[in-house]
Amino acid sequence: MEHQEQREEEEEEEEMKQPGAKDRVISGPISDSSLTSFPFLSSSPCPGGGCEDDEVRVAIVTIEDESCPSEPFGTDSHLETTNQIAQRCGEGDEKETGGAEGDHGEKEGKEEEEEENGELTSPSLHLLSQVKRKLDHGPDGRPFPSGKKRCKGTGYLSPATLVQSTAPPAFDDLRLAGGLSARRRVSSGPPPSGLQDWLRTFQTWSGPERLLALDELLDRCESGQVKHVMQVIEPQFQRDFISLLPKELALYVLTFLPPRDLLQAAQTCRYWRNLAEDNLLWREKCREEGVSEHTSSRRRRRPGATTSQWKSAYIRQHRVENNWRKGDVGEPTVLKGHGEHVITCLQFSGDLIVSGSDDNSLKVWSALTGKCLRTLAGHTGGVWCSQMAVATVISGSTDRTLRVWDAESGECVHTLYGHTSTVRCMHLHGNRVVSGSRDTTLRVWDVSTGRCEHVLTGHVAAVRCVQYDGRRVVSGGYDYNVKVWDPETEACLHTLQGHSNRVYSLQFDGAFVVSGSLDTSIRVWDAETGRCVHTLTGHQSLTSGMELRDNVLVSGNADSTVRVWDVRTGQCLHTLQGPNKHQSAVTCLQFCRGLVLSSSDDGTVKLWDLRTGAWLRDVVALQSRGSGGVVWRIRASDTRLVCAAGSRNGTEETKLLVLDFDPEEGE
């Protein structure tokens, strides 16, 4: 017995040294201990359990494809494989030892040939294999069960491949395995003669021969015939993975899409559209894009509409953004009413516009209809400054008074006396307004009662600008100084000295004070310590207006340029100039929605990209631009722009221009 085993081992070693031995069928006695290497052969497959000297035939196939077994252990295919092995063991009992060894070589050579041909006898499988691997099909052409992933290892041995399958799957089998229904055949008449003979001949060819025949056949097909082949093959590779997932997982996958891609995905099919209408999904997308909740409910919904409110809000914002940037709006609404006088101040709240003029009056306009709703008359001097909150308007005049108005009724609620010279500036916060005057003082007023609560004294020249955040008052004057006040104690906390000329503009966000002066510089101050943090240089003239938000400062200057700064570092991020820059002094500016709006003495309003500093377009261009036309003031909301325009030489009528970038809002 030992001599026989030694001889068999030597024969096996010789066979392994021969070319192609790795794919050979190994025959010979296999002990119970060796069978334990294969889980599905751990119990003896031989009848009676006495298999120590029985012959078992196992085909060992090297797996070069990096894929997992297409079916788990214990499935019908694996049980069938075990039965085949058991049957071969039974056949081995009936044969004599010599006869079995004699037949072994003949069968081995035949099975090797079948294996070599079997790997290539399915051209359809060969053509589809590259794409089918991406669709999670196993080496036997069957789709993986749901949730199964490909293995990364290169030496994984599938139990289904331990015994060579009888024949590779046909393309129609792959269709049915993939869950597709049997395709309809072309019904263009009876089949051509000799078709069945040709098909039988095709089946007798080897894999490479079939591929060559297919290549030649496709070369001889017309475009319509090739299109038919594509229509047959393409559905095999189309898999709607979203529809196969539970709704919760499908929605989770969609959260990774940006809103624009989500809108495109909704056009795929009805099920995808239903998923893409999920209100919570769009709420998160709107929060990512900065769309507020109140925006989603501004427009009326059509009866029976199922579109998500948050989705509608995003679509609206996207449309408005495009209208701002590309100018997809109609002609502006023109409002006339101040004669030839200069519009000195402009406020805009909701659907109400309030303009103040040196004709001693203010006018209230409807932004929807363009009509003048009422005229606020009562001042005996020109109106130089104003503030507005909802329907409450406060105005300051050369008649040394402030007046509180109800814009809805036109009634003057309070007249505030106290200043001894022109009220030049003011700032409203909550129920309090702080006014600055040429009499060098500042006064804090209660708007609801009209009572003067505090008087701040310390400047030695006219107060030109003021800011109030509800806690601190900051003022700039013609005495070159900036002062920080505690309005409750009326104490001056800091006097910020450094400018060498009049201070004309201020911004205050609670942490930084930013002052612009006729000395061409802009200074950034620490509001708590009074220390000058940065001196921003680059402008060549008076800084007439500034906007500060989220540590980004935008400044407009009489040198015709607009600059964007980082107040934390003092760095100039952009200078808005170039071939499309303003041709005269910048009169007013505002930034919102990542855009900068600037008006000028040259009669234009220009739109710039805040992030890149690029000029986008001229939003307004007066007919008399360059010859006297001026845009004095601008005010903008998310959807509207109001411009106060006119001229100093009579070339342009005094008027308001209203541009609506959401024309469907009122529908």
XYZ file of C-alpha atoms in Angstrom:
667
model
C 0.000 0.000 0.000
C 2.787 2.447 0.912
C 4.622 1.614 -2.325
C 1.477 2.291 -4.359
C 0.891 5.661 -2.651
C 4.514 6.676 -3.255
C 4.203 5.787 -6.942
C 1.009 7.808 -7.296
C 2.627 10.828 -5.641
C 5.538 10.656 -8.089
C 3.089 10.485 -11.015
C 1.265 13.559 -9.699
C 4.524 15.488 -9.412
C 5.416 14.596 -12.996
C 2.001 15.762 -14.218
C 2.312 19.069 -12.359
C 5.594 19.765 -14.122
C 3.955 19.417 -17.535
C 2.563 22.565 -19.344
C -1.092 23.270 -18.602
C -1.053 21.080 -15.564
C -2.748 23.739 -13.478
C -6.024 23.165 -15.348
C -5.883 19.397 -15.400
C -8.322 16.954 -13.862
C -6.661 15.163 -10.980
C -7.747 11.587 -10.469
C -6.777 9.104 -7.895
C -7.553 8.071 -4.382
C -8.468 10.943 -2.083
C -8.486 10.418 1.653
C -11.125 11.754 4.035
C -8.588 14.175 5.457
C -8.015 15.823 2.105
C -11.744 16.256 1.534
C -12.040 18.401 4.643
C -10.318 21.203 2.735
C -13.622 21.709 0.885
C -16.567 22.516 3.169
C -19.125 21.036 0.842
C -17.155 17.734 0.730
C -16.545 17.481 4.476
C -18.944 14.517 4.747
C -18.116 11.531 2.634
C -19.957 11.648 -0.695
C -19.441 7.957 -1.347
C -22.205 5.496 -0.566
C -21.425 3.437 2.446
C -18.769 5.787 3.679
C -15.862 3.556 2.592
C -14.056 5.809 0.137
C -10.485 5.430 1.273
C -9.459 3.608 -1.909
C -12.178 4.987 -4.179
C -11.334 7.231 -7.103
C -12.701 10.783 -7.051
C -12.424 13.142 -10.016
C -12.222 16.863 -9.246
C -11.530 19.545 -11.853
C -9.278 22.271 -10.385
C -9.774 25.537 -12.274
C -7.595 28.556 -11.592
C -9.674 31.680 -10.992
C -8.081 34.768 -12.486
C -11.163 36.957 -12.326
C -11.424 38.983 -9.101
C -14.960 38.074 -8.185
C -16.893 36.460 -5.395
C -18.886 33.263 -5.874
C -22.069 34.096 -7.655
C -24.109 31.918 -5.337
C -23.673 31.030 -1.658
C -22.779 27.573 -0.434
C -25.687 25.216 -0.180
C -27.462 26.333 -3.365
C -28.739 23.893 -5.933
C -25.717 24.325 -8.198
C -23.307 23.325 -5.452
C -25.457 20.369 -4.376
C -25.517 19.276 -7.993
C -21.717 19.461 -8.076
C -21.486 17.252 -4.986
C -23.871 14.733 -6.510
C -21.739 14.594 -9.636
C -18.663 13.797 -7.551
C -20.565 11.176 -5.600
C -21.784 9.605 -8.837
C -18.251 9.447 -10.200
C -17.135 7.757 -6.989
C -19.827 5.137 -7.531
C -18.716 4.589 -11.088
C -15.180 4.116 -9.836
C -16.315 1.183 -7.630
C -17.616 -0.680 -10.634
C -14.359 -0.449 -12.582
C -11.175 -2.413 -12.167
C -8.065 -0.599 -11.066
C -6.222 -1.220 -14.316
C -9.180 -0.250 -16.461
C -9.659 2.941 -14.468
C -6.030 3.923 -14.921
C -6.211 3.166 -18.611
C -9.298 5.244 -19.189
C -7.922 8.117 -17.103
C -5.513 9.475 -19.682
C -8.100 9.414 -22.480
C -10.753 11.179 -20.406
C -8.245 13.675 -19.108
C -7.200 14.785 -22.548
C -10.808 15.110 -23.674
C -11.806 17.127 -20.594
C -8.795 19.442 -21.025
C -9.919 20.202 -24.560
C -13.465 20.833 -23.379
C -12.190 23.177 -20.666
C -10.074 25.180 -23.101
C -12.963 25.478 -25.532
C -15.521 26.029 -22.773
C -13.824 29.211 -21.674
C -14.382 30.785 -25.095
C -17.446 29.011 -26.493
C -19.787 31.922 -25.629
C -18.984 35.063 -27.673
C -21.935 36.877 -26.137
C -20.512 36.227 -22.682
C -17.100 37.378 -23.862
C -18.508 40.564 -25.366
C -20.551 41.310 -22.272
C -18.028 40.291 -19.644
C -16.189 43.618 -19.423
C -19.369 45.553 -18.736
C -21.041 42.738 -16.736
C -18.205 42.797 -14.227
C -19.183 46.382 -13.473
C -22.751 45.204 -13.002
C -21.683 42.719 -10.292
C -22.016 39.474 -12.251
C -19.993 36.497 -11.238
C -17.745 34.410 -13.464
C -20.638 32.071 -14.283
C -22.636 34.950 -15.771
C -25.273 35.033 -13.051
C -25.984 38.250 -11.133
C -24.848 38.513 -7.553
C -27.537 38.430 -4.886
C -28.651 41.871 -3.653
C -26.051 43.524 -1.448
C -23.160 41.232 -2.417
C -19.918 43.008 -3.326
C -16.895 41.981 -5.298
C -13.940 40.507 -3.520
C -10.581 42.236 -3.714
C -8.395 39.187 -3.509
C -6.968 37.512 -6.607
C -6.848 33.949 -5.387
C -10.417 33.390 -4.266
C -11.714 29.950 -5.174
C -15.425 29.602 -5.728
C -17.039 26.222 -4.958
C -19.071 26.589 -8.148
C -15.835 26.527 -10.174
C -14.310 23.429 -8.571
C -16.193 21.323 -11.086
C -16.363 22.506 -14.702
C -19.878 23.493 -15.770
C -21.376 21.692 -18.697
C -21.801 24.771 -20.944
C -21.406 28.556 -20.684
C -24.708 30.467 -20.330
C -26.274 31.878 -23.459
C -27.196 35.537 -23.832
C -30.905 34.776 -23.411
C -30.113 32.998 -20.129
C -28.273 36.086 -18.950
C -31.316 38.237 -19.743
C -33.609 36.013 -17.701
C -31.087 35.820 -14.848
C -30.921 39.610 -14.801
C -34.692 39.860 -14.283
C -35.472 40.922 -17.871
C -38.361 39.444 -19.773
C -37.803 37.503 -22.938
C -37.382 39.911 -25.807
C -39.735 40.080 -28.738
C -38.396 38.538 -31.910
C -38.269 40.380 -35.223
C -41.365 39.435 -37.212
C -40.395 40.492 -40.721
C -41.440 37.272 -42.427
C -40.305 33.656 -42.569
C -36.700 32.924 -41.547
C -34.159 32.698 -44.364
C -33.343 29.284 -45.700
C -30.312 27.677 -44.155
C -30.591 29.697 -40.950
C -30.713 26.664 -38.682
C -27.751 25.064 -40.469
C -25.804 28.313 -40.062
C -26.654 28.471 -36.363
C -25.579 24.858 -35.832
C -22.334 25.606 -37.619
C -21.852 28.680 -35.434
C -22.310 26.556 -32.321
C -19.615 24.131 -33.401
C -17.006 26.881 -33.661
C -14.626 27.736 -30.867
C -14.806 30.961 -28.935
C -12.232 32.875 -31.024
C -13.901 31.654 -34.203
C -17.269 32.936 -33.029
C -15.806 36.347 -32.190
C -14.201 36.572 -35.597
C -17.510 35.637 -37.239
C -19.352 38.297 -35.229
C -16.808 40.937 -36.219
C -17.200 40.073 -39.869
C -20.984 40.006 -39.538
C -21.126 43.456 -37.916
C -18.876 44.890 -40.618
C -21.435 43.790 -43.181
C -24.481 45.145 -41.322
C -26.237 48.368 -42.197
C -26.646 51.102 -39.588
C -30.255 50.151 -38.877
C -29.249 46.553 -38.230
C -26.451 47.618 -35.866
C -28.978 49.826 -34.064
C -31.233 46.786 -33.621
C -28.326 44.856 -32.071
C -27.699 47.727 -29.668
C -31.363 47.808 -28.683
C -31.180 44.115 -27.856
C -27.933 44.292 -25.872
C -28.173 47.653 -24.058
C -31.102 46.774 -21.740
C -28.931 44.031 -20.246
C -26.600 46.704 -18.844
C -29.285 49.113 -17.623
C -30.002 48.723 -13.942
C -32.130 51.161 -11.923
C -30.327 50.808 -8.621
C -32.353 53.617 -7.008
C -35.632 51.747 -7.523
C -34.099 48.577 -6.049
C -33.214 50.329 -2.787
C -35.566 50.961 0.144
C -36.970 54.463 0.024
C -34.920 55.626 3.015
C -31.646 54.481 1.427
C -32.621 55.915 -1.948
C -33.282 59.310 -0.352
C -29.955 59.084 1.475
C -28.173 58.514 -1.843
C -29.942 61.520 -3.356
C -28.728 63.770 -0.526
C -25.251 63.615 -2.065
C -26.460 65.234 -5.298
C -26.234 69.012 -5.677
C -29.606 70.685 -6.280
C -29.123 71.106 -10.020
C -28.330 67.387 -10.458
C -31.315 66.536 -8.269
C -33.568 68.483 -10.623
C -32.197 66.511 -13.570
C -32.599 63.205 -11.730
C -36.287 64.003 -11.227
C -36.726 63.796 -15.011
C -35.546 60.175 -15.193
C -38.821 58.426 -14.409
C -41.939 58.782 -12.295
C -40.471 56.933 -9.286
C -37.326 59.070 -9.283
C -39.500 62.167 -9.561
C -41.542 61.138 -6.525
C -38.329 60.656 -4.551
C -36.887 63.941 -5.762
C -40.002 65.798 -4.552
C -39.317 64.882 -0.922
C -39.813 68.046 1.139
C -37.242 67.178 3.830
C -34.637 66.440 1.167
C -35.156 69.866 -0.398
C -35.208 71.561 2.987
C -31.643 70.368 3.565
C -30.620 71.460 0.082
C -32.084 74.923 0.669
C -30.232 75.228 3.954
C -26.997 74.336 2.171
C -27.719 77.046 -0.406
C -28.779 79.619 2.186
C -32.463 79.763 1.183
C -34.495 80.853 4.206
C -37.791 79.304 5.245
C -39.835 82.476 4.706
C -38.706 82.522 1.077
C -40.346 79.160 0.457
C -43.820 80.422 1.321
C -43.847 83.817 -0.385
C -45.398 82.621 -3.600
C -48.892 81.212 -3.792
C -49.152 77.532 -4.617
C -51.408 76.303 -7.360
C -54.368 74.149 -6.220
C -53.478 70.457 -6.337
C -49.772 71.117 -6.741
C -47.564 68.374 -5.226
C -44.214 70.098 -5.680
C -42.178 70.479 -2.498
C -42.348 73.998 -1.082
C -38.609 73.914 -0.456
C -37.968 72.760 -3.998
C -40.073 75.652 -5.273
C -38.042 77.995 -3.087
C -34.775 76.736 -4.570
C -36.073 76.991 -8.135
C -37.248 80.537 -7.430
C -33.882 81.544 -6.000
C -32.066 79.974 -8.946
C -34.272 81.893 -11.381
C -33.774 85.167 -9.496
C -30.010 84.593 -9.415
C -29.959 84.111 -13.174
C -32.066 87.232 -13.649
C -29.602 89.288 -11.609
C -26.573 87.989 -13.436
C -27.917 87.775 -16.979
C -30.482 90.576 -17.013
C -33.508 88.450 -17.832
C -35.998 91.128 -16.783
C -38.151 93.629 -18.594
C -37.838 97.375 -18.708
C -37.578 99.130 -15.317
C -40.599 100.842 -13.817
C -40.077 104.625 -13.819
C -41.387 106.676 -10.875
C -41.489 110.468 -11.187
C -42.606 112.944 -8.544
C -39.864 115.196 -7.148
C -39.701 117.552 -10.134
C -36.171 118.689 -10.847
C -34.985 118.356 -7.262
C -32.253 116.041 -6.033
C -33.218 112.813 -4.280
C -31.008 112.916 -1.186
C -32.042 109.688 0.588
C -33.747 106.435 -0.338
C -35.305 103.632 1.726
C -36.899 100.371 0.666
C -38.884 97.932 2.842
C -41.149 95.187 1.548
C -43.289 96.630 -1.222
C -42.837 100.237 -0.065
C -40.249 102.700 -1.362
C -39.633 106.028 0.409
C -37.630 108.783 -1.264
C -36.499 112.009 0.422
C -35.598 115.160 -1.466
C -34.303 118.675 -1.023
C -37.839 119.780 -1.964
C -38.673 119.377 1.804
C -40.820 116.258 1.247
C -40.748 112.493 1.249
C -42.813 110.325 -1.067
C -44.110 106.790 -0.486
C -44.283 104.547 -3.576
C -45.647 101.095 -4.326
C -42.942 98.819 -5.683
C -45.659 96.646 -7.269
C -47.650 99.255 -9.169
C -45.138 102.105 -9.364
C -47.727 104.572 -8.083
C -47.039 107.317 -5.544
C -49.185 106.309 -2.595
C -48.738 109.501 -0.533
C -46.490 112.493 0.094
C -45.074 113.052 3.592
C -45.111 116.815 4.000
C -44.183 118.786 7.125
C -40.485 119.606 7.027
C -39.617 123.237 6.341
C -36.180 122.411 4.954
C -34.593 119.870 2.704
C -34.605 116.248 3.823
C -31.000 114.980 4.101
C -31.283 111.586 5.776
C -33.865 108.900 6.586
C -34.301 105.445 8.079
C -37.106 102.910 7.696
C -38.386 99.809 9.487
C -41.483 98.112 8.066
C -43.942 101.058 7.783
C -42.188 103.431 10.187
C -40.108 106.176 8.564
C -37.795 108.630 10.370
C -36.457 111.647 8.507
C -33.881 114.341 9.334
C -33.870 117.793 7.791
C -32.091 121.090 7.496
C -34.902 122.483 9.630
C -33.053 120.913 12.630
C -35.838 118.407 13.403
C -36.521 114.717 13.029
C -39.963 113.435 12.153
C -41.493 110.003 12.688
C -44.013 108.962 10.020
C -46.488 106.153 9.429
C -45.906 105.261 5.792
C -49.220 103.391 5.563
C -51.335 106.397 6.547
C -48.949 109.254 5.780
C -49.416 110.637 9.290
C -46.568 112.421 11.136
C -46.512 110.579 14.454
C -43.807 112.648 16.233
C -41.662 115.684 15.617
C -38.360 115.436 17.478
C -36.884 118.766 18.587
C -33.459 119.242 20.153
C -30.757 119.720 17.554
C -29.653 123.300 16.844
C -28.440 122.700 13.291
C -28.990 120.418 10.278
C -29.621 116.767 11.081
C -27.022 115.202 8.792
C -27.097 111.489 9.650
C -29.012 108.877 11.654
C -29.141 105.148 12.390
C -32.165 103.138 13.520
C -31.928 99.989 15.661
C -35.035 98.475 17.150
C -37.107 101.170 18.795
C -34.235 103.659 19.048
C -32.730 106.044 16.552
C -29.430 107.945 16.992
C -29.063 111.203 15.085
C -25.926 113.238 14.327
C -25.971 116.949 13.578
C -23.842 119.805 12.425
C -24.246 121.121 15.960
C -21.502 118.516 16.899
C -23.857 116.450 19.095
C -25.582 113.095 18.846
C -28.991 112.376 20.309
C -30.647 109.057 21.209
C -34.424 109.021 20.683
C -37.260 106.656 21.565
C -39.216 106.292 18.329
C -42.458 105.160 19.956
C -42.658 108.116 22.384
C -40.620 110.730 20.536
C -38.620 111.435 23.705
C -34.889 112.302 23.637
C -33.232 109.859 26.038
C -29.535 110.793 25.794
C -27.274 113.506 24.383
C -23.701 112.578 23.417
C -21.248 115.469 23.320
C -17.552 115.437 22.518
C -17.035 116.146 18.824
C -15.716 119.630 18.039
C -17.061 119.732 14.468
C -20.066 118.485 12.526
C -21.029 114.835 12.963
C -21.112 113.369 9.444
C -21.847 109.645 9.998
C -23.161 107.396 12.780
C -23.652 103.679 13.490
C -25.645 102.033 16.295
C -25.930 98.310 17.106
C -28.183 98.598 20.149
C -25.225 98.553 22.568
C -22.608 100.986 21.284
C -22.780 104.181 19.232
C -19.935 104.992 16.809
C -19.694 108.441 15.202
C -17.372 110.119 12.703
C -16.981 113.855 12.259
C -15.343 116.687 10.446
C -12.904 116.930 13.374
C -11.054 113.907 11.846
C -12.016 111.728 14.821
C -14.072 108.606 15.340
C -15.701 108.133 18.746
C -17.151 105.060 20.455
C -19.933 105.766 22.980
C -21.883 104.026 25.685
C -25.325 105.606 25.108
C -26.668 104.578 28.503
C -23.989 106.470 30.450
C -23.381 109.013 27.673
C -19.649 108.328 28.131
C -17.140 108.397 25.277
C -15.298 105.079 25.598
C -12.698 105.661 22.864
C -11.599 108.467 20.604
C -10.058 106.864 17.538
C -7.427 109.226 16.221
C -5.378 108.678 13.093
C -7.171 110.228 10.142
C -5.744 113.449 8.795
C -8.977 114.730 7.229
C -12.741 114.602 7.583
C -14.421 111.237 8.242
C -17.272 110.708 5.789
C -18.297 107.056 6.184
C -18.515 104.405 8.898
C -19.261 100.705 9.335
C -19.603 98.871 12.648
C -20.340 95.171 13.202
C -19.809 94.994 16.966
C -16.198 93.854 16.724
C -14.638 96.186 14.148
C -15.112 99.869 13.442
C -14.237 100.843 9.864
C -13.856 104.524 8.955
C -13.403 106.150 5.546
C -11.898 109.604 5.207
C -11.097 112.390 2.802
C -7.426 111.563 3.480
C -7.949 108.592 1.029
C -7.321 105.950 3.702
C -9.637 103.467 5.392
C -8.881 102.474 8.980
C -9.975 99.320 10.805
C -10.272 99.657 14.573
C -10.823 97.218 17.428
C -14.117 98.360 18.981
C -13.236 97.083 22.460
C -9.695 98.454 22.778
C -9.822 101.386 20.369
C -6.610 100.196 18.718
C -6.068 100.728 14.981
C -5.755 97.223 13.573
C -5.197 98.012 9.877
C -4.804 101.015 7.619
C -6.196 100.177 4.193
C -4.499 102.129 1.431
C -5.057 102.068 -2.301
C -7.874 104.515 -2.962
C -6.891 107.898 -4.351
C -9.730 110.086 -3.073
C -12.700 110.328 -0.698
C -14.308 107.056 0.377
C -17.958 108.001 0.095
C -19.616 104.691 0.986
C -18.854 101.320 2.534
C -20.576 98.005 3.310
C -19.280 95.509 5.915
C -20.576 91.960 6.236
C -18.965 88.749 7.494
C -15.513 90.397 7.719
C -15.729 91.448 4.048
C -15.624 95.203 3.407
C -16.635 96.818 0.120
C -15.637 100.455 -0.353
C -16.636 102.941 -3.052
C -14.436 105.921 -3.780
C -14.454 109.171 -5.708
C -11.505 107.774 -7.702
C -14.140 105.731 -9.652
C -13.053 102.363 -8.196
C -14.611 99.841 -5.825
C -12.400 97.698 -3.612
C -13.075 94.503 -1.663
C -11.120 93.955 1.575
C -10.659 91.348 4.280
C -10.811 93.368 7.507
C -9.144 90.596 9.522
C -5.961 90.662 7.459
C -6.180 94.120 5.888
C -5.686 92.551 2.465
C -7.308 94.012 -0.643
C -9.020 91.046 -2.272
C -10.216 92.767 -5.447
C -10.180 96.129 -7.142
C -13.297 96.405 -9.275
C -11.999 98.251 -12.283
C -10.753 97.437 -15.785
C -12.239 98.331 -19.167
C -15.787 98.267 -17.743
C -15.070 100.314 -14.620
C -16.910 103.481 -13.660
C -15.846 106.645 -15.433
C -16.601 108.956 -12.522
C -16.977 109.016 -8.727
C -18.795 106.124 -7.053
C -21.861 107.569 -5.289
C -23.352 104.517 -3.561
C -22.865 100.785 -3.245
C -24.448 97.666 -1.798
C -23.691 93.987 -1.866
C -25.959 90.962 -1.511
C -26.301 87.435 -2.933
C -22.566 87.346 -3.625
C -22.923 90.386 -5.871
C -21.738 93.992 -5.573
C -23.839 96.863 -6.920
C -22.226 100.263 -7.433
C -23.687 103.525 -8.732
C -21.776 106.467 -10.088
C -21.803 110.022 -11.353
C -21.293 108.498 -14.810
C -24.999 107.514 -14.905
C -24.587 103.739 -14.556
C -25.195 100.989 -12.014
C -22.717 98.149 -12.408
C -22.903 94.577 -11.183
C -19.789 92.732 -9.999
C -19.053 89.235 -8.744
C -17.973 89.557 -5.113
C -15.950 86.332 -5.141
C -13.947 86.919 -8.320
C -14.128 90.702 -8.667
C -15.276 90.318 -12.276
C -17.589 92.819 -13.931
C -20.840 91.087 -14.902
C -22.932 93.774 -16.601
C -24.386 97.276 -16.420
C -27.749 96.918 -14.703
C -28.724 100.557 -15.363
C -27.347 102.904 -17.985
C -29.045 106.296 -18.290
C -29.500 107.810 -21.728
C -27.638 110.901 -20.529
C -24.760 108.898 -19.043
C -21.480 110.646 -19.603
C -23.194 113.977 -20.253
C -24.624 114.862 -16.842
C -26.790 111.899 -15.872
C -26.194 110.730 -12.292
C -27.357 107.775 -10.198
C -27.399 109.251 -6.684
C -28.646 106.386 -4.516
C -29.393 102.678 -4.820
C -31.218 100.242 -2.537
C -31.598 96.543 -3.224
C -33.422 93.553 -1.790
C -33.045 89.943 -2.909
C -35.462 90.495 -5.767
C -35.594 94.250 -6.467
C -33.308 97.155 -7.196
C -34.361 100.787 -6.708
C -32.230 103.584 -8.147
C -32.584 107.321 -7.611
C -31.365 109.127 -10.735
C -31.282 112.589 -12.243
C -28.769 115.209 -13.336
C -27.154 118.416 -12.183
C -27.511 120.196 -15.514
C -31.065 119.288 -16.538
C -30.116 116.557 -19.020
C -31.983 113.855 -17.059
C -35.288 114.031 -15.223
C -35.293 113.206 -11.513
C -36.846 109.765 -11.154
C -36.778 106.380 -9.478
C -36.081 103.225 -11.472
C -37.439 99.938 -10.096
C -36.161 96.626 -11.478
C -37.929 93.416 -10.415
C -35.848 90.232 -10.731
C -38.715 87.983 -9.640
C -41.574 89.121 -11.903
C -43.693 86.043 -11.094
C -43.716 86.766 -7.362
C -46.977 88.657 -7.435
C -48.793 86.194 -9.666
